[in-house]
GROMACS .gro file of C-alpha atoms in nm:
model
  359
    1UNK     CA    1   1.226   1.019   2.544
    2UNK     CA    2   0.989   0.742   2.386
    3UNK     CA    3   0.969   0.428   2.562
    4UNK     CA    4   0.965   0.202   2.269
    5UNK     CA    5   0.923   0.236   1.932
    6UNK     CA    6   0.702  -0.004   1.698
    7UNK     CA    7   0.863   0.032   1.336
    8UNK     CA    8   0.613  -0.134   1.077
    9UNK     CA    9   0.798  -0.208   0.810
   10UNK     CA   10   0.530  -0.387   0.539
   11UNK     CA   11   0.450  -0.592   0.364
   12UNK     CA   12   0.333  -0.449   0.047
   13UNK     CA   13  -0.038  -0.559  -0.030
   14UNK     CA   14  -0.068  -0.699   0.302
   15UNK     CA   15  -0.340  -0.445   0.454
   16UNK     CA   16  -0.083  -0.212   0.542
   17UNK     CA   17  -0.321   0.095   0.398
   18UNK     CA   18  -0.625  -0.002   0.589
   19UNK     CA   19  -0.418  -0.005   0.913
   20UNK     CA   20  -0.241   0.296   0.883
   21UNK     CA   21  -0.583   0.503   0.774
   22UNK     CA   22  -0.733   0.301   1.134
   23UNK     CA   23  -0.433   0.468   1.306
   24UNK     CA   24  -0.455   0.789   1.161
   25UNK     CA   25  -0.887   0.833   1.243
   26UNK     CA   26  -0.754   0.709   1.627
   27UNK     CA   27  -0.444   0.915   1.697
   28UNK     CA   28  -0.631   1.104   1.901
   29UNK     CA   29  -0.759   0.820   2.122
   30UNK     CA   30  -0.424   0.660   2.117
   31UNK     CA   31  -0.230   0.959   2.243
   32UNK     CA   32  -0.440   0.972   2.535
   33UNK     CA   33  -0.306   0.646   2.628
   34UNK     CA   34   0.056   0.725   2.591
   35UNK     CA   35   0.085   0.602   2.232
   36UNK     CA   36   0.187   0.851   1.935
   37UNK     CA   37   0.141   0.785   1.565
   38UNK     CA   38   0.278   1.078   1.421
   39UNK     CA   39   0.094   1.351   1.167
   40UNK     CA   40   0.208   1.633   1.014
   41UNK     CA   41   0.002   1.976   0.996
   42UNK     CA   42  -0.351   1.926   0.962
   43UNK     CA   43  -0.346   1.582   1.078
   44UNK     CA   44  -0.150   1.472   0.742
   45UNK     CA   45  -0.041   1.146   0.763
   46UNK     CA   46   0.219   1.142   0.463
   47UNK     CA   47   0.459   1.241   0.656
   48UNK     CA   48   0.567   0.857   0.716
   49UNK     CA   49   0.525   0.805   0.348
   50UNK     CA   50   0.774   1.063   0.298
   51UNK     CA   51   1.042   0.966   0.489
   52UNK     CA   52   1.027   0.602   0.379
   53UNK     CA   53   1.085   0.779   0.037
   54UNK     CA   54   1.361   0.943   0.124
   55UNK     CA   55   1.482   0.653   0.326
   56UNK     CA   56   1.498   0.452   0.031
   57UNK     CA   57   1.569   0.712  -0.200
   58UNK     CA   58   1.246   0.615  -0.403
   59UNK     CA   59   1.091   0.846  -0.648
   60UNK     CA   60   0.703   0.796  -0.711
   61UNK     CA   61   0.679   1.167  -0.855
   62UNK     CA   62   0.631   1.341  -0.548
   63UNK     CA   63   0.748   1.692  -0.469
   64UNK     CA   64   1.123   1.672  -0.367
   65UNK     CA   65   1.085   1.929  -0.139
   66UNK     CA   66   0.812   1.729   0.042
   67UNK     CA   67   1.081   1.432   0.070
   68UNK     CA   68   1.392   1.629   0.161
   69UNK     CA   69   1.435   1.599   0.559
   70UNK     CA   70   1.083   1.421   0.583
   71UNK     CA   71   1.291   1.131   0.774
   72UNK     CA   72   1.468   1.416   1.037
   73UNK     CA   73   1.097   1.606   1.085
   74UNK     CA   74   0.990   1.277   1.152
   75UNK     CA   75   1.260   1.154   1.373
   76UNK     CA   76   1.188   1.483   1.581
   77UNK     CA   77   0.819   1.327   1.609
   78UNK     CA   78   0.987   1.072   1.800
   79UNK     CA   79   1.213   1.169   2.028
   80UNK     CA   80   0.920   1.424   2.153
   81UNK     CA   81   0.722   1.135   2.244
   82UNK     CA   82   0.727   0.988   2.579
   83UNK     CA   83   0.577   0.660   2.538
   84UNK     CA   84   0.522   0.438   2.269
   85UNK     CA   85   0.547   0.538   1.910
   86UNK     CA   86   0.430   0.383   1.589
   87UNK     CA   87   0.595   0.432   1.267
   88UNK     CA   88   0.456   0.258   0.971
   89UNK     CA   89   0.528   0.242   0.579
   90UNK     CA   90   0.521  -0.069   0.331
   91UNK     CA   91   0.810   0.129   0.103
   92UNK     CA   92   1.032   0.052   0.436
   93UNK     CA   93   1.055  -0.278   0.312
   94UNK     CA   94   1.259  -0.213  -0.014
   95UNK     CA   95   1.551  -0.066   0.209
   96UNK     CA   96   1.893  -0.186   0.182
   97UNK     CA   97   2.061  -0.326   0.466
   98UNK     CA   98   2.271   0.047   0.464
   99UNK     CA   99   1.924   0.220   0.472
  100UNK     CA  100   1.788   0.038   0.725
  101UNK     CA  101   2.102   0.066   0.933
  102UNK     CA  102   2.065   0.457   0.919
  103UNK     CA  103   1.703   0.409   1.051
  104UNK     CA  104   1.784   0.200   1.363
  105UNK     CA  105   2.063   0.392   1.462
  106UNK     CA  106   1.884   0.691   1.445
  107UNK     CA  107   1.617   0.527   1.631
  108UNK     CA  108   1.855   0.365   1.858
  109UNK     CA  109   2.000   0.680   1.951
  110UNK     CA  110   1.635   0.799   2.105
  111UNK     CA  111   1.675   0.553   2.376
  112UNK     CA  112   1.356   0.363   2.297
  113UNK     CA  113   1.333  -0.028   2.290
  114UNK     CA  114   1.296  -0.142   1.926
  115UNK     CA  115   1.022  -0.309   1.798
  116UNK     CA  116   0.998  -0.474   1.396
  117UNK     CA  117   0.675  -0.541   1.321
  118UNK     CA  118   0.594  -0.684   0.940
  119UNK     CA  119   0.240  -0.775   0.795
  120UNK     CA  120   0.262  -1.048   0.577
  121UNK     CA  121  -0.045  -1.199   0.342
  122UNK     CA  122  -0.059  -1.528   0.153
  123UNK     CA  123   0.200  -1.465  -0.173
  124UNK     CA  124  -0.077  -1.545  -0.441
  125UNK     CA  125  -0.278  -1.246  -0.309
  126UNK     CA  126   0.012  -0.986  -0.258
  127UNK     CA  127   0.102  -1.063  -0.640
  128UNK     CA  128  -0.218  -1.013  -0.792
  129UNK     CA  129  -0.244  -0.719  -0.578
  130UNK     CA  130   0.072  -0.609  -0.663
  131UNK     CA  131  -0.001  -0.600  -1.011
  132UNK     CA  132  -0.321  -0.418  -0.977
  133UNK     CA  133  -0.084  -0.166  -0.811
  134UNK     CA  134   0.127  -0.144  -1.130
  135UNK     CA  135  -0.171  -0.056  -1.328
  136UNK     CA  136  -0.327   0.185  -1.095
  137UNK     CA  137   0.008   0.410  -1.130
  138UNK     CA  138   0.074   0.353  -1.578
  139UNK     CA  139   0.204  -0.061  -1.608
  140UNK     CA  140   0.090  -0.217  -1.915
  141UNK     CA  141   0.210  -0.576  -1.876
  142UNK     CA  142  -0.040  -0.873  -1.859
  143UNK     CA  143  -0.097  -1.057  -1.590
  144UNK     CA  144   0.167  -1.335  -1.687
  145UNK     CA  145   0.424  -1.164  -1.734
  146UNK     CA  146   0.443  -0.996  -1.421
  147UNK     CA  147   0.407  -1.319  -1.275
  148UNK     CA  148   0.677  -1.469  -1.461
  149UNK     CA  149   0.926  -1.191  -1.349
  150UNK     CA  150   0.814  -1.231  -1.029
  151UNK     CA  151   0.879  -1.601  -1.021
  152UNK     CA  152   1.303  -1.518  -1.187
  153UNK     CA  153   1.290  -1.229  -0.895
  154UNK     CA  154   1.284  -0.964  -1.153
  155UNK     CA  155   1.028  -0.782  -1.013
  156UNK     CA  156   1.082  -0.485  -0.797
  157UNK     CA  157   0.788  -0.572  -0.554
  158UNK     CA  158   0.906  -0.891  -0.472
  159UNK     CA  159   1.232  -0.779  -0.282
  160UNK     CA  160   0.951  -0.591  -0.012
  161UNK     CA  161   0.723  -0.959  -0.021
  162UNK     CA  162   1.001  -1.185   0.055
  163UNK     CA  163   1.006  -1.226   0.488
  164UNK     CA  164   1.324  -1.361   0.485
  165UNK     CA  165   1.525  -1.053   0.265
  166UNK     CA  166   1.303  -0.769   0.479
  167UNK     CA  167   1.361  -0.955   0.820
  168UNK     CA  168   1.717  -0.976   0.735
  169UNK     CA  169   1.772  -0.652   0.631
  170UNK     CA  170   1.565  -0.478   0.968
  171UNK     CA  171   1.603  -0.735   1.207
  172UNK     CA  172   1.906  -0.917   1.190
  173UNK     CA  173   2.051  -0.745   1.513
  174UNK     CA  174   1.720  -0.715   1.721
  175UNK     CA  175   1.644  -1.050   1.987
  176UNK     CA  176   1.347  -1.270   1.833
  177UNK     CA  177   1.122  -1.098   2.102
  178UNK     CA  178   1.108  -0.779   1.964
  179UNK     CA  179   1.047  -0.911   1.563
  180UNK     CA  180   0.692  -0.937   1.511
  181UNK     CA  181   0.524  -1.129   1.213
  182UNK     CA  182   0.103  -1.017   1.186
  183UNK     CA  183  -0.033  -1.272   0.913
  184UNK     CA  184  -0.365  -1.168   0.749
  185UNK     CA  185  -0.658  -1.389   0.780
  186UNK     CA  186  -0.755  -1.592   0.446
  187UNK     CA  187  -1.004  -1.441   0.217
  188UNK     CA  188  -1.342  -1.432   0.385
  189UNK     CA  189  -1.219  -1.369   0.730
  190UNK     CA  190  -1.345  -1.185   1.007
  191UNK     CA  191  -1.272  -0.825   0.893
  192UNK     CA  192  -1.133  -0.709   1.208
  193UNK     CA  193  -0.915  -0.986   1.271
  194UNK     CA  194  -0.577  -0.820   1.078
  195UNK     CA  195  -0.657  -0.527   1.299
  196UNK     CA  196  -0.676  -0.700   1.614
  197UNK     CA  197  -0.351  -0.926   1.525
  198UNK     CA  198  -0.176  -0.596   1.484
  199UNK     CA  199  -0.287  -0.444   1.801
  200UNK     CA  200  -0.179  -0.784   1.960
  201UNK     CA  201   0.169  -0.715   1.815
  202UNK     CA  202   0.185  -0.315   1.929
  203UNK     CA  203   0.054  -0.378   2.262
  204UNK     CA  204  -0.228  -0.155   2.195
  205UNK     CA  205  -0.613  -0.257   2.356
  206UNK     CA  206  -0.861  -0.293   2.122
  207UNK     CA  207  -1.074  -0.054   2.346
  208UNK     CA  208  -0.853   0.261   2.291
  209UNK     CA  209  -0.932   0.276   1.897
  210UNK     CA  210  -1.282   0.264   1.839
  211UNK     CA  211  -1.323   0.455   1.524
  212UNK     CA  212  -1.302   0.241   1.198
  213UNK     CA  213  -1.076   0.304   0.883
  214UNK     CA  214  -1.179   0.542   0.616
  215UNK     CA  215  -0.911   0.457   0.321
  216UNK     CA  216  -0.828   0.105   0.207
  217UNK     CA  217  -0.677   0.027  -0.109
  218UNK     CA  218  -0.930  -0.095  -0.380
  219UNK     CA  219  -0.884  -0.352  -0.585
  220UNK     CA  220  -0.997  -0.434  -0.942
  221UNK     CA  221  -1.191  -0.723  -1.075
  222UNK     CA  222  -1.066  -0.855  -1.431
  223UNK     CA  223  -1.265  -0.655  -1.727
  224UNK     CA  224  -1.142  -0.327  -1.499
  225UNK     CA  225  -0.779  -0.410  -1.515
  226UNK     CA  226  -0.813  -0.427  -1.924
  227UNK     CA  227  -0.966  -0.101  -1.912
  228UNK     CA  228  -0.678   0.034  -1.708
  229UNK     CA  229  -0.407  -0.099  -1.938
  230UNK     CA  230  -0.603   0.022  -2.220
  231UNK     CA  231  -0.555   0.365  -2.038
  232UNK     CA  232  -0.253   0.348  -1.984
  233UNK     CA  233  -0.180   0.261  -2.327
  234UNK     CA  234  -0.383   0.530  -2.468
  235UNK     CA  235  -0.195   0.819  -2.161
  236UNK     CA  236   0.165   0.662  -2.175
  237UNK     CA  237   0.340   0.880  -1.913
  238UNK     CA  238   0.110   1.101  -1.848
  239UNK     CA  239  -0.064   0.797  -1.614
  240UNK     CA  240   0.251   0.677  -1.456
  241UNK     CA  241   0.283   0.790  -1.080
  242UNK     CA  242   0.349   1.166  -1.053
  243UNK     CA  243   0.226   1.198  -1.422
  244UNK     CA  244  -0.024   1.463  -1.553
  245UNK     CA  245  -0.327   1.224  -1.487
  246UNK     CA  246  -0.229   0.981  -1.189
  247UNK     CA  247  -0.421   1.109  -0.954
  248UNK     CA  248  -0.761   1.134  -1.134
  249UNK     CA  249  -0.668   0.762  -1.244
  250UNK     CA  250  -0.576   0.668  -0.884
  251UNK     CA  251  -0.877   0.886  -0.701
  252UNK     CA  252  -1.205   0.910  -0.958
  253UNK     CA  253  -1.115   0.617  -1.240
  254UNK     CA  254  -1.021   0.328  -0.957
  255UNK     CA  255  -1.135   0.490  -0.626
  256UNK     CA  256  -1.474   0.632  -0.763
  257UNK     CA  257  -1.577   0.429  -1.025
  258UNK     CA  258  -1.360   0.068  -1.138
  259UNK     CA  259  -1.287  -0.048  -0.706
  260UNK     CA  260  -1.641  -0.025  -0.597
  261UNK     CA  261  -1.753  -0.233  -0.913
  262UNK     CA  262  -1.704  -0.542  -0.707
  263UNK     CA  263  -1.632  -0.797  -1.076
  264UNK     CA  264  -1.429  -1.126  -1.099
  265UNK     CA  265  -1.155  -1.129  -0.862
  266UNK     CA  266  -0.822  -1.172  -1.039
  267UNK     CA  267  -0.637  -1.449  -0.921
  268UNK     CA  268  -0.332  -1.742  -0.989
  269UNK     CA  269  -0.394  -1.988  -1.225
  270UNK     CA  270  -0.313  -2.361  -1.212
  271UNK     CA  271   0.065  -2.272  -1.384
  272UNK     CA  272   0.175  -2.034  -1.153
  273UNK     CA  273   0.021  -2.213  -0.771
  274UNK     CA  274   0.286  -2.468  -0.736
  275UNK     CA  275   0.619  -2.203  -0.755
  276UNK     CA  276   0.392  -1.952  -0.528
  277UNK     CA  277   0.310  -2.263  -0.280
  278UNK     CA  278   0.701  -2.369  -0.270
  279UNK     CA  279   0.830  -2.056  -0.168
  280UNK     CA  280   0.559  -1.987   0.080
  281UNK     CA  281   0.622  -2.328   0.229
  282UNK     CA  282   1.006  -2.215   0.217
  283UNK     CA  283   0.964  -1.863   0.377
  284UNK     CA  284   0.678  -1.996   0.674
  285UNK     CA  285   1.038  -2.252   0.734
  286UNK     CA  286   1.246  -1.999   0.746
  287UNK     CA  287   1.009  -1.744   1.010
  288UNK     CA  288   0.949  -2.091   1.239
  289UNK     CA  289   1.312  -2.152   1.250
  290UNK     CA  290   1.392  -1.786   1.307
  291UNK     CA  291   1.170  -1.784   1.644
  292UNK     CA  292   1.017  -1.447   1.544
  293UNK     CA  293   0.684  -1.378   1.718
  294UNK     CA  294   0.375  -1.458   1.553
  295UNK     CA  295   0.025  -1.284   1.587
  296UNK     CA  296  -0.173  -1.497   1.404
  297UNK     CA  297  -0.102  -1.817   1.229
  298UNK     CA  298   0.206  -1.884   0.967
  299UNK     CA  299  -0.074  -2.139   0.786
  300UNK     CA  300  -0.209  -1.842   0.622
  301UNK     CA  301   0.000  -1.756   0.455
  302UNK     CA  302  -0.031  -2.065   0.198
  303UNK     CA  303  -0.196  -1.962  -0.105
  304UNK     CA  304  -0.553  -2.078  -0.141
  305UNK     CA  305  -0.590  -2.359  -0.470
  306UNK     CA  306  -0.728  -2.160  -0.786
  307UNK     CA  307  -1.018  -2.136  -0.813
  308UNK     CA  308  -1.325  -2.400  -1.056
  309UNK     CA  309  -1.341  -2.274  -1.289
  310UNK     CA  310  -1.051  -2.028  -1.313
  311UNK     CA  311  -1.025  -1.729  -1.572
  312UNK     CA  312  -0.751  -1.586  -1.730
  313UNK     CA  313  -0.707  -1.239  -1.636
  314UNK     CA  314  -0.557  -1.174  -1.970
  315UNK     CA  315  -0.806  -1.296  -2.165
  316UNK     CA  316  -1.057  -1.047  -2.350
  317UNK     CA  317  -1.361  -0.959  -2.240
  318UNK     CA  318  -1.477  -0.639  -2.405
  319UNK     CA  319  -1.889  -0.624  -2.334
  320UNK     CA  320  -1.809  -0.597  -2.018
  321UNK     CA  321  -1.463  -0.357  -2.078
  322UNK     CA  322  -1.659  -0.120  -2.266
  323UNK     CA  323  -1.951  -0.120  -1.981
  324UNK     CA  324  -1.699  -0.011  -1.727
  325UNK     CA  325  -1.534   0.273  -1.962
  326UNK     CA  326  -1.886   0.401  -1.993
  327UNK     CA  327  -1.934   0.445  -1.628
  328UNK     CA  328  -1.599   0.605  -1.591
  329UNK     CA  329  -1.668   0.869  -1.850
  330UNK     CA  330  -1.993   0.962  -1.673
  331UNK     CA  331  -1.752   0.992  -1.368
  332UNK     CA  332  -1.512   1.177  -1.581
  333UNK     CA  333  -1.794   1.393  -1.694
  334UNK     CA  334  -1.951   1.471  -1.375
  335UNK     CA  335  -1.626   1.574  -1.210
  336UNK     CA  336  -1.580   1.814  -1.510
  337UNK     CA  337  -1.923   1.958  -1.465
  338UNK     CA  338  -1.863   1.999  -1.058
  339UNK     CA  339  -1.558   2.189  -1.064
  340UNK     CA  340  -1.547   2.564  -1.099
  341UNK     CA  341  -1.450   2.709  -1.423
  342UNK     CA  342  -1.084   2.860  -1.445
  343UNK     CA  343  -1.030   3.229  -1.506
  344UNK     CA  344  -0.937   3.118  -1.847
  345UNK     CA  345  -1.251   2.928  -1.876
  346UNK     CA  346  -1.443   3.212  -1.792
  347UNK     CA  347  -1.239   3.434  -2.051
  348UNK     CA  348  -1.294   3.204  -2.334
  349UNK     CA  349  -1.672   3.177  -2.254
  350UNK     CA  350  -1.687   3.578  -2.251
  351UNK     CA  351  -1.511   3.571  -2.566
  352UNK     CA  352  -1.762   3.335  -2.731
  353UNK     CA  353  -2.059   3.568  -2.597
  354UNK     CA  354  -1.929   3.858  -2.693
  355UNK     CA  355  -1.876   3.695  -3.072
  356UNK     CA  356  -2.210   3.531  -3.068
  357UNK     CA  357  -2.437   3.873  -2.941
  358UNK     CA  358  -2.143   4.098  -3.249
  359UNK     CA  359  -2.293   3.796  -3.488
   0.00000   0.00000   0.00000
């Protein structure tokens, strides 16, 4: 029977993949001190991604029969253990208060104590982020208006942003105690410092995880996200998550060639600051007068001012659009030349011989 259990519920954009791929390269450490992150075969990892899918009945194109029961083989995970036990996935947040209801009941019924833990970042950076996201997996939509459907609440990610739905929704029965807020450090912070705030919150000692993460989400500069919507302009479906050609635009066009390009951040304007600063001011309220435990400081989580001078995602910059489509098609290219040929590769190129050496 686990002792407790530490369910990480999100934020989205809030660091949640670098922590997760840190507690995946150090499950081996932690186990050895009575703490289980669960894996599936192979050390696989997805299997939390899964059952938060299933959970919240989400579909992002993955194979149903990967989903189906993901949240039961993981539940077995847990009541195996017999210490602590870390579950963690950002699609947790978007659960409905029924969803989430199954989860801690299910949990409950382990016997373990009942720890929420959510990882929040400043709002400005989750949306920018966010939208990143959107074109990573087939959005279109400029920058402003995802921000504007963000601000009416139209957009889907903002439900999983917004402290005081998720804590609602996960932690509305649970003592103060046992709800755990991790803020991440401002831009230019220490890099560790989100890692040790969420160690802080688990209970875990820095000195049991030693190895350092080996998958973060990248992030675009501006003249890369044009070149993505141009993409997905061009691929329509075929680019949206699950599609044909998601993965080589997730893995090889973003993770190979448009993340590590390191070009203008994208960030809030002067228009859009002020709403984002209310509502953070509104939600840091809200966690102070809920007495939830903080590991870190709630004053992070106020959007930084724009930036002097500040440029319009949106607006067109093709020299340096058409630089990074160049480098992707080498990328493109080089993958294509790396790969083995298919059996019907091989047939067509037998074919061609054996027209060329008749010729």
């Amino acid at each position: 029977m686990p002792r407790r259990v530490h369910l990480h519920v999100g934020a989205p954009k809030s660091g949640t993949t670098y922590l997760q791929s840190r507690l995946h390269v150090n499950r081996r450490e932690l186990s050895r001190h009575g703490v289980s992150y669960p894996h599936g075969p192979l050390g696989d990892q997805r299997v939390h991604y899964w059952a938060a899918l299933e959970v919240t009945e989400t579909d992002h194109g993955v194979d149903p029969r990967r989903v189906h029961g993901a949240w039961s083989r993981l539940l077995r995970h847990v009541r195996r253990a017999s210490g602590d036990v870390i579950l963690s996935h950002e699609v947790l947040a978007k659960a409905s208060p029924e969803q989430a209801e199954r989860v801690l009941d299910d949990l409950a019924a382990t016997g373990a104590e009942i720890h929420l833990v959510f990882t929040a970042r400043d709002l400005a950076r989750e949306l920018s982020g966010a939208w990143q996201e959107t074109l990573k997996f087939g959005g279109r939509r400029p920058f402003a208006r995802f921000l504007a459907s963000a601000r009416e609440g139209d957009s889907a990610f903002m439900e999983g942003f917004d402290p005081t739905r998720v804590l609602d929704v996960w932690a509305g029965e649970l003592p103060a105690q046992r709800v755990h807020v991790v803020t991440a450090p401002p831009a230019g912070g220490p890099p560790d410092l989100l890692w040790h705030r969420f160690l802080e919150a688990i209970g875990v000692d820095p000195a049991w995880v030693p190895h350092e993460a080996v998958r973060a989400n990248e992030s675009v500069g501006i003249p890369e996200a044009h070149l993505l919507r141009r993409i997905n302009r061009r691929l329509g479906d075929q680019a949206r998550r699950g599609g044909e050609y998601s993965a080589l635009v997730d893995g090889i066009v973003v993770g190979r060639v448009l993340g590590p390009r390191r070009s203008e951040r994208i960030t809030l304007g002067p228009a859009d600051h002020p709403w984002v600063l209310e509502r953070s001011r509104t939600w840091i309220e809200w966690l102070r007068e809920r007495g939830v435990v903080v590991h870190g400081d709630l004053g992070d989580l106020l959007p930084a001012p724009p930036p002097e001078p500040w440029t319009d995602p949106d607006e067109p910059v093709p020299g340096k659009v058409a630089s990074a489509a160049v480098e992707v098609i080498e990328a493109l290219l080089e993958e294509v030349h790396a790969r083995p040929p298919s059996p019907l590769d091989r047939a067509r190129r037998a074919a061609a011989r054996l027209r060329r050496d008749g010729a």
